[in-house]
Each structure stands twice: as C-alpha cells, then as structure tokens.
mmCIF file of C-alpha atoms in Angstrom:
data_model
loop_
_atom_site.group_PDB
_atom_site.id
_atom_site.type_symbol
_atom_site.label_atom_id
_atom_site.label_comp_id
_atom_site.label_asym_id
_atom_site.label_seq_id
_atom_site.Cartn_x
_atom_site.Cartn_y
_atom_site.Cartn_z
ATOM 1 C CA UNK A 103 17.695 14.320 2.206
ATOM 2 C CA UNK A 104 15.334 13.139 -1.332
ATOM 3 C CA UNK A 105 12.068 10.717 -0.658
ATOM 4 C CA UNK A 106 12.657 8.410 -3.183
ATOM 5 C CA UNK A 107 15.920 6.613 -4.048
ATOM 6 C CA UNK A 108 17.792 8.253 -7.530
ATOM 7 C CA UNK A 109 15.598 5.611 -9.611
ATOM 8 C CA UNK A 110 12.509 5.933 -8.423
ATOM 9 C CA UNK A 111 12.214 9.584 -8.220
ATOM 10 C CA UNK A 112 13.527 9.599 -12.279
ATOM 11 C CA UNK A 113 11.256 7.203 -12.728
ATOM 12 C CA UNK A 114 8.284 9.597 -10.593
ATOM 13 C CA UNK A 115 9.689 13.023 -13.186
ATOM 14 C CA UNK A 116 9.484 10.484 -16.181
ATOM 15 C CA UNK A 117 5.839 9.181 -15.288
ATOM 16 C CA UNK A 118 4.958 13.453 -14.275
ATOM 17 C CA UNK A 119 5.472 15.048 -17.731
ATOM 18 C CA UNK A 120 2.742 12.791 -18.800
ATOM 19 C CA UNK A 121 -0.597 15.175 -19.794
ATOM 20 C CA UNK A 122 -2.799 14.819 -16.872
ATOM 21 C CA UNK A 123 -0.516 12.940 -14.513
ATOM 22 C CA UNK A 124 0.567 14.640 -11.424
ATOM 23 C CA UNK A 125 3.441 14.145 -8.366
ATOM 24 C CA UNK A 126 0.964 11.818 -6.346
ATOM 25 C CA UNK A 127 -0.321 10.228 -9.844
ATOM 26 C CA UNK A 128 2.607 9.204 -10.557
ATOM 27 C CA UNK A 129 4.424 7.743 -7.777
ATOM 28 C CA UNK A 130 1.434 5.491 -7.833
ATOM 29 C CA UNK A 131 2.297 4.848 -11.058
ATOM 30 C CA UNK A 132 5.878 4.491 -10.611
ATOM 31 C CA UNK A 133 5.400 2.149 -7.250
ATOM 32 C CA UNK A 134 2.598 0.418 -9.700
ATOM 33 C CA UNK A 135 5.402 -0.379 -11.922
ATOM 34 C CA UNK A 136 7.764 -1.609 -9.731
ATOM 35 C CA UNK A 137 5.310 -4.546 -7.950
ATOM 36 C CA UNK A 138 5.140 -5.877 -11.219
ATOM 37 C CA UNK A 139 5.783 -9.405 -11.675
ATOM 38 C CA UNK A 140 9.130 -9.901 -13.369
ATOM 39 C CA UNK A 141 8.750 -9.101 -16.888
ATOM 40 C CA UNK A 142 6.219 -6.517 -16.382
ATOM 41 C CA UNK A 143 8.460 -3.549 -16.146
ATOM 42 C CA UNK A 144 9.628 -4.475 -19.293
ATOM 43 C CA UNK A 145 6.067 -5.280 -21.893
ATOM 44 C CA UNK A 146 5.591 -1.031 -19.999
ATOM 45 C CA UNK A 147 9.240 0.006 -21.886
ATOM 46 C CA UNK A 148 9.371 -2.407 -24.582
ATOM 47 C CA UNK A 149 5.548 -1.363 -25.922
ATOM 48 C CA UNK A 150 7.143 2.458 -25.863
ATOM 49 C CA UNK A 151 9.948 1.468 -27.999
ATOM 50 C CA UNK A 152 8.443 -0.582 -29.989
ATOM 51 C CA UNK A 153 5.524 1.976 -30.309
ATOM 52 C CA UNK A 154 7.545 4.737 -30.704
ATOM 53 C CA UNK A 155 9.700 2.650 -32.827
ATOM 54 C CA UNK A 156 7.924 1.246 -35.717
ATOM 55 C CA UNK A 157 5.016 4.082 -35.996
ATOM 56 C CA UNK A 158 5.063 6.539 -38.690
ATOM 57 C CA UNK A 159 2.557 8.406 -41.317
ATOM 58 C CA UNK A 160 -0.180 6.673 -43.527
ATOM 59 C CA UNK A 161 1.110 7.891 -46.376
ATOM 60 C CA UNK A 162 -2.522 9.539 -47.701
ATOM 61 C CA UNK A 163 -3.685 10.001 -44.481
ATOM 62 C CA UNK A 164 -0.765 10.918 -42.323
ATOM 63 C CA UNK A 165 -3.325 9.058 -39.647
ATOM 64 C CA UNK A 166 0.217 6.740 -37.600
ATOM 65 C CA UNK A 167 -0.110 3.207 -38.529
ATOM 66 C CA UNK A 168 3.495 0.415 -38.223
ATOM 67 C CA UNK A 169 2.921 0.825 -42.708
ATOM 68 C CA UNK A 170 3.588 2.821 -45.458
ATOM 69 C CA UNK A 171 -0.956 2.647 -45.845
ATOM 70 C CA UNK A 172 -3.143 2.733 -43.335
ATOM 71 C CA UNK A 173 -5.630 -0.171 -43.045
ATOM 72 C CA UNK A 174 -8.011 2.347 -43.338
ATOM 73 C CA UNK A 175 -6.755 3.826 -46.390
ATOM 74 C CA UNK A 176 -5.834 0.580 -47.804
ATOM 75 C CA UNK A 177 -8.811 -0.862 -47.758
ATOM 76 C CA UNK A 178 -10.590 -1.710 -50.847
ATOM 77 C CA UNK A 179 -14.427 -1.571 -49.349
ATOM 78 C CA UNK A 180 -14.500 2.494 -48.100
ATOM 79 C CA UNK A 181 -14.876 5.513 -50.431
ATOM 80 C CA UNK A 182 -12.211 7.328 -51.475
ATOM 81 C CA UNK A 183 -14.232 9.717 -53.136
ATOM 82 C CA UNK A 184 -15.506 11.379 -49.609
ATOM 83 C CA UNK A 185 -12.817 12.886 -47.077
ATOM 84 C CA UNK A 186 -12.722 13.085 -43.052
ATOM 85 C CA UNK A 187 -10.332 16.049 -42.141
ATOM 86 C CA UNK A 188 -9.611 15.511 -38.801
ATOM 87 C CA UNK A 189 -6.920 17.880 -36.134
ATOM 88 C CA UNK A 190 -5.965 14.368 -34.412
ATOM 89 C CA UNK A 191 -4.936 10.129 -34.554
ATOM 90 C CA UNK A 192 -8.233 9.960 -31.249
ATOM 91 C CA UNK A 193 -11.258 11.298 -33.906
ATOM 92 C CA UNK A 194 -10.554 8.997 -36.657
ATOM 93 C CA UNK A 195 -10.728 6.139 -33.484
ATOM 94 C CA UNK A 196 -13.986 8.711 -32.781
ATOM 95 C CA UNK A 197 -15.788 8.436 -35.562
ATOM 96 C CA UNK A 198 -14.400 4.623 -36.982
ATOM 97 C CA UNK A 199 -16.156 3.982 -33.576
ATOM 98 C CA UNK A 200 -19.498 5.027 -35.200
ATOM 99 C CA UNK A 201 -19.259 2.575 -37.500
ATOM 100 C CA UNK A 202 -21.208 4.636 -39.933
ATOM 101 C CA UNK A 203 -18.787 6.213 -41.902
ATOM 102 C CA UNK A 204 -17.618 4.494 -45.112
ATOM 103 C CA UNK A 205 -15.234 7.405 -46.250
ATOM 104 C CA UNK A 206 -11.545 7.735 -45.718
ATOM 105 C CA UNK A 207 -9.466 10.530 -43.545
ATOM 106 C CA UNK A 208 -7.177 13.240 -43.721
ATOM 107 C CA UNK A 209 -5.520 13.445 -39.938
ATOM 108 C CA UNK A 210 -3.922 17.189 -39.338
ATOM 109 C CA UNK A 211 -1.990 16.815 -36.620
ATOM 110 C CA UNK A 212 -3.000 19.759 -34.989
ATOM 111 C CA UNK A 213 -5.072 23.164 -35.596
ATOM 112 C CA UNK A 214 -4.331 26.020 -36.867
ATOM 113 C CA UNK A 215 -2.761 28.011 -33.229
ATOM 114 C CA UNK A 216 -1.753 31.568 -33.234
ATOM 115 C CA UNK A 217 -0.651 31.875 -29.478
ATOM 116 C CA UNK A 218 1.750 28.545 -29.806
ATOM 117 C CA UNK A 219 2.699 29.769 -33.401
ATOM 118 C CA UNK A 220 0.912 27.202 -35.277
ATOM 119 C CA UNK A 221 0.238 28.147 -38.870
ATOM 120 C CA UNK A 222 -0.740 26.057 -41.957
ATOM 121 C CA UNK A 223 2.303 25.571 -42.855
ATOM 122 C CA UNK A 224 2.893 22.552 -39.581
ATOM 123 C CA UNK A 225 -0.461 20.596 -39.939
ATOM 124 C CA UNK A 226 -0.498 18.272 -42.643
ATOM 125 C CA UNK A 227 -2.535 20.679 -45.186
ATOM 126 C CA UNK A 228 0.031 20.440 -48.365
ATOM 127 C CA UNK A 229 -0.530 16.672 -47.657
ATOM 128 C CA UNK A 230 -4.688 16.755 -48.156
ATOM 129 C CA UNK A 231 -4.113 19.298 -51.980
ATOM 130 C CA UNK A 232 -2.158 17.213 -52.823
ATOM 131 C CA UNK A 233 -4.768 14.004 -52.378
ATOM 132 C CA UNK A 234 -7.022 16.221 -54.275
ATOM 133 C CA UNK A 235 -5.030 16.192 -57.114
ATOM 134 C CA UNK A 236 -5.833 13.155 -58.319
ATOM 135 C CA UNK A 237 -9.595 14.127 -58.629
ATOM 136 C CA UNK A 238 -11.140 11.349 -56.797
ATOM 137 C CA UNK A 239 -12.268 13.434 -53.931
ATOM 138 C CA UNK A 240 -15.323 14.890 -54.268
ATOM 139 C CA UNK A 241 -16.403 15.727 -50.888
ATOM 140 C CA UNK A 242 -14.107 16.701 -48.300
ATOM 141 C CA UNK A 243 -16.138 17.378 -44.318
ATOM 142 C CA UNK A 244 -13.713 19.637 -41.886
ATOM 143 C CA UNK A 245 -14.269 17.589 -38.282
ATOM 144 C CA UNK A 246 -12.629 19.620 -36.342
ATOM 145 C CA UNK A 247 -13.744 20.326 -32.752
ATOM 146 C CA UNK A 248 -15.960 23.459 -32.627
ATOM 147 C CA UNK A 249 -13.868 25.562 -31.661
ATOM 148 C CA UNK A 250 -12.271 29.366 -32.228
ATOM 149 C CA UNK A 251 -9.226 26.682 -33.149
ATOM 150 C CA UNK A 252 -11.207 24.159 -34.961
ATOM 151 C CA UNK A 253 -13.005 27.259 -36.595
ATOM 152 C CA UNK A 254 -10.080 29.006 -38.225
ATOM 153 C CA UNK A 255 -8.674 25.497 -38.670
ATOM 154 C CA UNK A 256 -11.596 24.865 -40.746
ATOM 155 C CA UNK A 257 -12.865 27.747 -42.203
ATOM 156 C CA UNK A 258 -9.505 28.403 -43.835
ATOM 157 C CA UNK A 259 -8.839 24.558 -45.482
ATOM 158 C CA UNK A 260 -12.153 24.947 -46.750
ATOM 159 C CA UNK A 261 -11.044 28.677 -48.022
ATOM 160 C CA UNK A 262 -7.459 27.003 -49.945
ATOM 161 C CA UNK A 263 -10.521 24.120 -50.932
ATOM 162 C CA UNK A 264 -13.428 25.885 -53.017
ATOM 163 C CA UNK A 265 -10.772 27.644 -55.801
ATOM 164 C CA UNK A 266 -11.284 23.692 -57.016
ATOM 165 C CA UNK A 267 -13.883 22.500 -57.527
ATOM 166 C CA UNK A 268 -14.633 20.261 -54.417
ATOM 167 C CA UNK A 269 -17.908 19.372 -52.092
ATOM 168 C CA UNK A 270 -16.841 21.088 -48.984
ATOM 169 C CA UNK A 271 -18.812 20.376 -45.678
ATOM 170 C CA UNK A 272 -19.225 20.787 -42.500
ATOM 171 C CA UNK A 273 -20.570 18.308 -39.285
ATOM 172 C CA UNK A 274 -23.120 19.906 -37.787
ATOM 173 C CA UNK A 275 -23.449 21.407 -34.162
ATOM 174 C CA UNK A 276 -26.293 21.679 -31.798
ATOM 175 C CA UNK A 277 -27.597 19.849 -29.452
ATOM 176 C CA UNK A 278 -26.366 15.928 -28.103
ATOM 177 C CA UNK A 279 -27.969 12.674 -28.323
ATOM 178 C CA UNK A 280 -29.699 12.621 -24.864
ATOM 179 C CA UNK A 281 -29.045 16.064 -24.283
ATOM 180 C CA UNK A 282 -31.727 18.364 -21.989
ATOM 181 C CA UNK A 283 -32.375 21.916 -23.822
ATOM 182 C CA UNK A 284 -32.745 23.733 -20.296
ATOM 183 C CA UNK A 285 -29.087 22.410 -19.419
ATOM 184 C CA UNK A 286 -27.515 23.097 -23.251
ATOM 185 C CA UNK A 287 -25.104 26.309 -24.211
ATOM 186 C CA UNK A 288 -27.036 29.521 -25.275
ATOM 187 C CA UNK A 289 -24.226 28.753 -28.939
ATOM 188 C CA UNK A 290 -24.876 25.370 -28.790
ATOM 189 C CA UNK A 291 -28.831 26.037 -29.391
ATOM 190 C CA UNK A 292 -28.237 29.006 -31.853
ATOM 191 C CA UNK A 293 -26.011 26.831 -34.152
ATOM 192 C CA UNK A 294 -28.941 23.729 -33.261
ATOM 193 C CA UNK A 295 -31.595 26.667 -34.198
ATOM 194 C CA UNK A 296 -29.924 28.132 -37.455
ATOM 195 C CA UNK A 297 -28.869 23.784 -38.741
ATOM 196 C CA UNK A 298 -32.673 23.425 -37.901
ATOM 197 C CA UNK A 299 -33.784 20.570 -40.765
ATOM 198 C CA UNK A 300 -38.160 19.983 -41.896
ATOM 199 C CA UNK A 301 -38.638 16.350 -40.858
ATOM 200 C CA UNK B 3 -10.792 -3.324 -38.240
ATOM 201 C CA UNK B 4 -9.101 -2.783 -35.010
ATOM 202 C CA UNK B 5 -9.014 1.329 -34.854
ATOM 203 C CA UNK B 6 -5.195 1.689 -33.811
ATOM 204 C CA UNK B 7 -2.941 0.222 -36.043
ATOM 205 C CA UNK B 8 -0.843 -2.942 -33.538
ATOM 206 C CA UNK B 9 2.418 -1.328 -31.747
ATOM 207 C CA UNK B 10 -0.279 2.030 -30.748
ATOM 208 C CA UNK B 11 -3.103 -0.188 -29.473
ATOM 209 C CA UNK B 12 -0.105 -2.319 -27.562
ATOM 210 C CA UNK B 13 1.412 0.819 -26.272
ATOM 211 C CA UNK B 14 -2.485 1.668 -25.189
ATOM 212 C CA UNK B 15 -2.549 -1.832 -23.349
ATOM 213 C CA UNK B 16 -0.388 -1.617 -21.651
ATOM 214 C CA UNK B 17 -0.954 2.225 -19.818
ATOM 215 C CA UNK B 18 -4.455 0.773 -19.575
ATOM 216 C CA UNK B 19 -3.250 -1.449 -16.873
ATOM 217 C CA UNK B 20 -1.984 0.616 -14.293
ATOM 218 C CA UNK B 21 -4.050 1.793 -11.446
ATOM 219 C CA UNK B 22 -5.987 4.790 -12.120
ATOM 220 C CA UNK B 23 -5.934 4.722 -15.861
ATOM 221 C CA UNK B 24 -8.621 3.614 -18.148
ATOM 222 C CA UNK B 25 -8.693 3.245 -21.738
ATOM 223 C CA UNK B 26 -9.372 6.780 -22.519
ATOM 224 C CA UNK B 27 -6.859 8.497 -19.975
ATOM 225 C CA UNK B 28 -4.251 5.426 -22.200
ATOM 226 C CA UNK B 29 -4.969 6.257 -25.471
ATOM 227 C CA UNK B 30 -4.008 10.066 -24.380
ATOM 228 C CA UNK B 31 -0.230 9.158 -22.678
ATOM 229 C CA UNK B 32 -0.270 6.438 -25.671
ATOM 230 C CA UNK B 33 -0.039 10.108 -28.032
ATOM 231 C CA UNK B 34 1.488 11.495 -26.159
ATOM 232 C CA UNK B 35 5.226 8.965 -26.466
ATOM 233 C CA UNK B 36 4.261 9.358 -29.703
ATOM 234 C CA UNK B 37 4.197 12.636 -30.497
ATOM 235 C CA UNK B 38 7.542 13.593 -27.925
ATOM 236 C CA UNK B 39 10.297 15.187 -29.628
ATOM 237 C CA UNK B 40 12.923 11.970 -30.153
ATOM 238 C CA UNK B 41 14.350 10.674 -27.582
ATOM 239 C CA UNK B 42 11.286 11.160 -25.148
ATOM 240 C CA UNK B 43 9.977 8.009 -24.710
ATOM 241 C CA UNK B 44 13.245 6.157 -24.891
ATOM 242 C CA UNK B 45 13.603 8.822 -21.449
ATOM 243 C CA UNK B 46 10.572 6.678 -20.187
ATOM 244 C CA UNK B 47 11.642 3.831 -21.351
ATOM 245 C CA UNK B 48 14.397 4.031 -19.868
ATOM 246 C CA UNK B 49 13.763 5.088 -16.485
ATOM 247 C CA UNK B 50 11.350 1.777 -16.150
ATOM 248 C CA UNK B 51 13.802 -0.338 -16.867
ATOM 249 C CA UNK B 52 16.268 1.858 -14.547
ATOM 250 C CA UNK B 53 14.079 1.658 -11.803
ATOM 251 C CA UNK B 54 12.742 -2.225 -11.975
ATOM 252 C CA UNK B 55 16.701 -2.498 -12.611
ATOM 253 C CA UNK B 56 18.700 -1.080 -9.492
ATOM 254 C CA UNK B 57 15.897 -1.251 -7.129
ATOM 255 C CA UNK B 58 15.833 -3.259 -4.482
ATOM 256 C CA UNK B 59 15.053 -4.061 -1.009
ATOM 257 C CA UNK B 60 17.686 -2.032 2.180
ATOM 258 C CA UNK B 61 18.707 -3.882 3.798
ATOM 259 C CA UNK B 62 17.268 -3.122 7.292
ATOM 260 C CA UNK B 63 13.456 -1.454 6.525
ATOM 261 C CA UNK B 64 12.967 -3.311 3.088
ATOM 262 C CA UNK B 65 11.951 0.167 2.317
ATOM 263 C CA UNK B 66 12.865 0.444 -1.660
ATOM 264 C CA UNK B 67 15.840 1.911 -2.420
ATOM 265 C CA UNK B 68 19.621 1.835 -5.278
ATOM 266 C CA UNK B 69 21.595 0.903 -1.897
ATOM 267 C CA UNK B 70 22.405 -2.073 0.440
ATOM 268 C CA UNK B 71 21.004 0.477 3.258
ATOM 269 C CA UNK B 72 18.809 2.332 2.643
ATOM 270 C CA UNK B 73 19.699 6.265 3.352
ATOM 271 C CA UNK B 74 17.150 6.789 6.872
ATOM 272 C CA UNK B 75 18.975 3.682 8.012
ATOM 273 C CA UNK B 76 22.861 4.459 6.697
ATOM 274 C CA UNK B 77 22.052 7.493 7.929
ATOM 275 C CA UNK B 78 23.934 8.686 11.726
ATOM 276 C CA UNK B 79 21.703 11.220 12.711
ATOM 277 C CA UNK B 80 18.380 8.884 12.622
ATOM 278 C CA UNK B 81 17.331 7.848 16.330
ATOM 279 C CA UNK B 82 17.446 4.206 15.704
ATOM 280 C CA UNK B 83 15.808 3.474 18.417
ATOM 281 C CA UNK B 84 12.460 3.558 16.710
ATOM 282 C CA UNK B 85 10.644 2.661 14.223
ATOM 283 C CA UNK B 86 8.207 3.499 12.333
ATOM 284 C CA UNK B 87 5.904 0.907 11.186
ATOM 285 C CA UNK B 88 4.101 1.095 7.948
ATOM 286 C CA UNK B 89 2.462 -0.470 4.725
ATOM 287 C CA UNK B 90 3.742 1.439 2.328
ATOM 288 C CA UNK B 91 7.027 3.727 0.460
ATOM 289 C CA UNK B 92 4.810 6.056 0.137
ATOM 290 C CA UNK B 93 3.819 6.166 3.810
ATOM 291 C CA UNK B 94 7.760 6.749 4.593
ATOM 292 C CA UNK B 95 7.469 9.873 1.556
ATOM 293 C CA UNK B 96 4.244 11.081 3.841
ATOM 294 C CA UNK B 97 6.533 10.397 7.408
ATOM 295 C CA UNK B 98 9.323 12.373 6.058
ATOM 296 C CA UNK B 99 7.744 15.465 4.943
ATOM 297 C CA UNK B 100 6.227 16.133 7.476
ATOM 298 C CA UNK B 101 10.389 17.032 8.859
ATOM 299 C CA UNK B 102 9.660 16.375 12.294
ATOM 300 C CA UNK B 103 10.498 12.301 12.592
ATOM 301 C CA UNK B 104 13.518 11.938 13.567
ATOM 302 C CA UNK B 105 13.815 7.697 13.858
ATOM 303 C CA UNK B 106 13.881 5.159 11.740
ATOM 304 C CA UNK B 107 10.819 2.728 9.889
ATOM 305 C CA UNK B 108 9.850 -0.898 8.981
ATOM 306 C CA UNK B 109 9.138 -1.133 5.168
ATOM 307 C CA UNK B 110 5.939 -4.180 5.499
ATOM 308 C CA UNK B 111 4.514 -4.112 1.610
ATOM 309 C CA UNK B 112 1.065 -4.842 2.600
ATOM 310 C CA UNK B 113 -0.943 -5.732 4.960
ATOM 311 C CA UNK B 114 -2.874 -8.572 6.652
ATOM 312 C CA UNK B 115 -5.796 -9.744 4.306
ATOM 313 C CA UNK B 116 -7.337 -12.765 4.584
ATOM 314 C CA UNK B 117 -9.660 -11.795 1.694
ATOM 315 C CA UNK B 118 -6.820 -11.617 -0.072
ATOM 316 C CA UNK B 119 -4.941 -14.288 0.463
ATOM 317 C CA UNK B 120 -2.244 -12.157 1.986
ATOM 318 C CA UNK B 121 -0.592 -13.682 5.548
ATOM 319 C CA UNK B 122 1.813 -12.985 7.617
ATOM 320 C CA UNK B 123 4.602 -14.361 6.069
ATOM 321 C CA UNK B 124 3.857 -12.601 2.584
ATOM 322 C CA UNK B 125 4.365 -8.925 4.708
ATOM 323 C CA UNK B 126 8.250 -7.790 5.930
ATOM 324 C CA UNK B 127 7.212 -9.400 9.971
ATOM 325 C CA UNK B 128 9.967 -11.883 9.638
ATOM 326 C CA UNK B 129 12.448 -8.715 8.895
ATOM 327 C CA UNK B 130 10.710 -6.482 12.064
ATOM 328 C CA UNK B 131 11.525 -9.249 14.706
ATOM 329 C CA UNK B 132 14.651 -9.483 12.906
ATOM 330 C CA UNK B 133 15.529 -6.519 13.902
ATOM 331 C CA UNK B 134 13.996 -6.483 17.758
ATOM 332 C CA UNK B 135 16.906 -8.783 18.568
ATOM 333 C CA UNK B 136 20.178 -6.781 19.203
ATOM 334 C CA UNK B 137 17.240 -4.738 21.503
ATOM 335 C CA UNK B 138 18.219 -2.085 20.019
ATOM 336 C CA UNK B 139 14.821 -0.494 19.108
ATOM 337 C CA UNK B 140 12.681 1.010 22.452
ATOM 338 C CA UNK B 141 9.481 1.504 21.063
ATOM 339 C CA UNK B 142 7.623 0.951 17.475
ATOM 340 C CA UNK B 143 5.122 3.249 16.045
ATOM 341 C CA UNK B 144 2.639 1.775 14.871
ATOM 342 C CA UNK B 145 1.751 3.304 11.296
ATOM 343 C CA UNK B 146 -0.637 0.885 9.686
ATOM 344 C CA UNK B 147 -4.211 3.287 7.852
ATOM 345 C CA UNK B 148 -6.664 3.104 10.305
ATOM 346 C CA UNK B 149 -9.022 0.920 8.632
ATOM 347 C CA UNK B 150 -10.238 -2.770 8.749
ATOM 348 C CA UNK B 151 -6.950 -4.115 7.449
ATOM 349 C CA UNK B 152 -4.518 -1.747 8.673
ATOM 350 C CA UNK B 153 -6.007 -2.006 12.877
ATOM 351 C CA UNK B 154 -5.806 -5.430 12.054
ATOM 352 C CA UNK B 155 -1.919 -4.986 10.456
ATOM 353 C CA UNK B 156 -0.669 -3.359 13.387
ATOM 354 C CA UNK B 157 -3.112 -5.809 16.663
ATOM 355 C CA UNK B 158 -1.171 -8.897 15.314
ATOM 356 C CA UNK B 159 2.432 -7.017 15.524
ATOM 357 C CA UNK B 160 1.303 -5.453 18.641
ATOM 358 C CA UNK B 161 0.716 -8.800 19.721
ATOM 359 C CA UNK B 162 3.893 -10.190 18.790
ATOM 360 C CA UNK B 163 5.816 -7.546 19.893
ATOM 361 C CA UNK B 164 4.720 -7.571 23.301
ATOM 362 C CA UNK B 165 6.228 -10.444 24.422
ATOM 363 C CA UNK B 166 9.343 -9.618 23.481
ATOM 364 C CA UNK B 167 9.347 -5.544 25.746
ATOM 365 C CA UNK B 168 9.111 -3.078 23.274
ATOM 366 C CA UNK B 169 6.900 -0.731 24.079
ATOM 367 C CA UNK B 170 4.486 -0.426 21.317
ATOM 368 C CA UNK B 171 2.174 2.431 19.459
ATOM 369 C CA UNK B 172 -0.163 3.250 17.646
ATOM 370 C CA UNK B 173 -0.736 6.619 15.280
ATOM 371 C CA UNK B 174 -3.218 9.486 16.998
ATOM 372 C CA UNK B 175 -6.691 9.307 15.235
ATOM 373 C CA UNK B 176 -9.328 11.819 14.986
ATOM 374 C CA UNK B 177 -10.107 15.260 13.625
ATOM 375 C CA UNK B 178 -7.513 15.976 10.838
ATOM 376 C CA UNK B 179 -6.089 19.734 11.679
ATOM 377 C CA UNK B 180 -8.362 22.219 9.172
ATOM 378 C CA UNK B 181 -11.122 19.985 9.792
ATOM 379 C CA UNK B 182 -15.316 20.280 10.757
ATOM 380 C CA UNK B 183 -16.484 19.110 13.670
ATOM 381 C CA UNK B 184 -20.699 18.998 12.180
ATOM 382 C CA UNK B 185 -17.721 17.304 8.563
ATOM 383 C CA UNK B 186 -16.338 14.972 10.777
ATOM 384 C CA UNK B 187 -17.685 11.055 10.821
ATOM 385 C CA UNK B 188 -18.850 8.826 13.844
ATOM 386 C CA UNK B 189 -15.986 6.801 13.954
ATOM 387 C CA UNK B 190 -13.269 10.059 13.526
ATOM 388 C CA UNK B 191 -15.475 11.734 16.756
ATOM 389 C CA UNK B 192 -15.236 8.738 18.989
ATOM 390 C CA UNK B 193 -11.776 7.888 18.667
ATOM 391 C CA UNK B 194 -10.768 12.251 18.658
ATOM 392 C CA UNK B 195 -12.939 11.392 21.479
ATOM 393 C CA UNK B 196 -11.685 8.279 23.291
ATOM 394 C CA UNK B 197 -7.764 9.866 22.905
ATOM 395 C CA UNK B 198 -8.469 13.725 24.319
ATOM 396 C CA UNK B 199 -5.917 15.224 25.811
ATOM 397 C CA UNK B 200 -5.332 17.345 29.039
ATOM 398 C CA UNK B 201 -4.419 21.169 27.502
#
C-alpha cells in the first residue's frame, strides 16, 4: 500500500528532485503546499512557470534576465571596461551585495570539468571573446571559485585572452575577514603568504 | 538595483515562503529550476497544481486523499474497531511504515493550541465523534506527540470519548529503541519508569 495518495506522492517526488531536499523535507514541503490558503499553491506554481517562460540570457553578459540586456549591462553608470568573469548567476549577486564593484560581468554558466564532460564549448567562452572584439574592455577579472575546476577554467580563459592584449587578473585569495590564522588551512595560508602586500 | 530580475526575484520569494527554506536556499532552488531541461519546471508546477486540485479529505478518517474514501478506510483487511488518532497526515505515514498496525486512523489536522487560537472547532473532533456513533469502534488510540499541546489534545478528546463507553488508550512513552539511558532526559526516563511492565 502506498503511504500517500498518487497526487501527493507525485508532488513529493518532484520536490525531492530539488537540490538539498530529501524525501522527508519533500513530504514536509508537499503538506505545507496543500495546507496553504486559497491561491497560495497557484502563486508558487505560477512563479515557477513565469520564471521559466520570461527568463532568458542577457545578450551581453549572459546573466539571467527578463530583458534583452540585463539591468547591469544596460546601466550607463557601470564601467564597461572592466569585466568580472563568474561561473554562475548567483556569483553576480554575491558581488553586487558588496555595492563597491562598478564594472560589468560575464557569466560562464559553469566551469571546465572533464569528469562531467563539460568543455569550453559548454561554457559561454565564445560570447566572452566576442565582447572583447570591440576593444572597450581593458581588464578581465577571473572570479571563479578557488578550487581545481575554477582554477583550471580561470587559467584556460586567461591563456585565450592574453594574446588579445587585455589585462587579465584573478581575485585575491587569503585569510577571510574575521578569520583566525590558527584555523586557516595550509593552502589558504600559503595563498595569503604569497599574495602579501606592502602596507 | 535589484540583485535578480523580477521573475527570478518572484520565484525566490515564493520558495522562501516554504518551511525550512531561507533566502539562500530559495535562490539555489530557483536557479536549479531555471537550469532544468525542457519540461522539468512544468512538471514541478503541474505537480503542485494537480495535488492542490485533486487532493481532498477522506470522508471517514479526514486524511488527505484523491478519492472519496482513502485507501486505508476503503481496505477490507483493516480493523475498523481500532482508531488511531493523529495530528497530521504525515503521522499516518509514520505508523504505516511500521507495517504492523492493522487498525484505521483519524487525522485531527492540528492540535489544541490556545496561543495560536486553535480550539476544538478547528480540529476534526466533530468528525471523530460522528464515527463513534455507529458503535463499530471499540478502541481509540490517542497518538498525538508527547508535548504540551499534544498531551492537552489527547486529554481533551479522551474526556469527550469516555462517556461514550469506548476504550481510550495513549501510546507508550519511554526510552527509544537503541537509545542510551545516560542520554535520556529526565521526563523520558520518568515516563519509562512509570510505564514499566512485568517481563
């Protein structure tokens, strides 16, 4: 005998497919959705359908947007000569939260990962090269995560860009603010040491 | 400037309303939904709409079902003389997983909670009383959680049922299987002691 009736089982299965949601959490979400007041479940379903229907890629930076050009690329106040290359749209949000960076972005939508069969053609590398042709871009900041795949992607793209005469930089890696030296791992400490600056 | 475009922001807001999902998890879910292959997002949205549309309450035990009578109430093999009263539909699933209980259920859809203004009229108590009128039910097992509200609900319903001549029992509370005495809290230990049985 099934534990739940078919439509509930189906909803739990769908929730359980989401990242970080197991069977138990999925059941909890399903029952929550069923207990929502009139229209609540429809709002969630419509938000999913709308987002899927309306959201496309920005023609310039490849970030997710519902316009032809995203707000950042369309803003006159942003410095178009500096491009920060990130792996995912949420990395753009992370930089925007600093409220300090005034350049623009380029979203790769992934990192090179031979083990998952993701090569340069699966990333938005071609679009990045096309952006550099106009000569407006002076500096490209590689801001992929400091892990094996992120480093490999940064290195690969840096090698592609160098011959074009554009300055390619990488984010600084070191002790995070508020972090303690005694708890920092060796690699972080090594990066902090080699990246030391005169004060 | 908004961090995400409007439809994405809207989707994140909707996910963030779900229990146990914060803004960061909601953003992760939203981007996952946007990255799903063709039709994936629609499947999730449709599962929500279908569940909401098809699922109603069982005419007998008030559990969630897509039929007039739920599978358990409709099954001829179940013992209709024993009713296990639980607070939520997921509690039914918990008992069913034991594969031992052969009686039927009654789902209250909540517990008495004066602080949240939930009184007896907000629970399916009236439906429980109506079930007892036929005289088929011989025993009612109160299986609400062993907390203040669960205990109060069990006590309240027990007092309502006693005059009807039906046997009212409560689940046994004590040390959980595999638990260690030294880690059990005082209240659990006290329950285990007062509920001791001859072997």
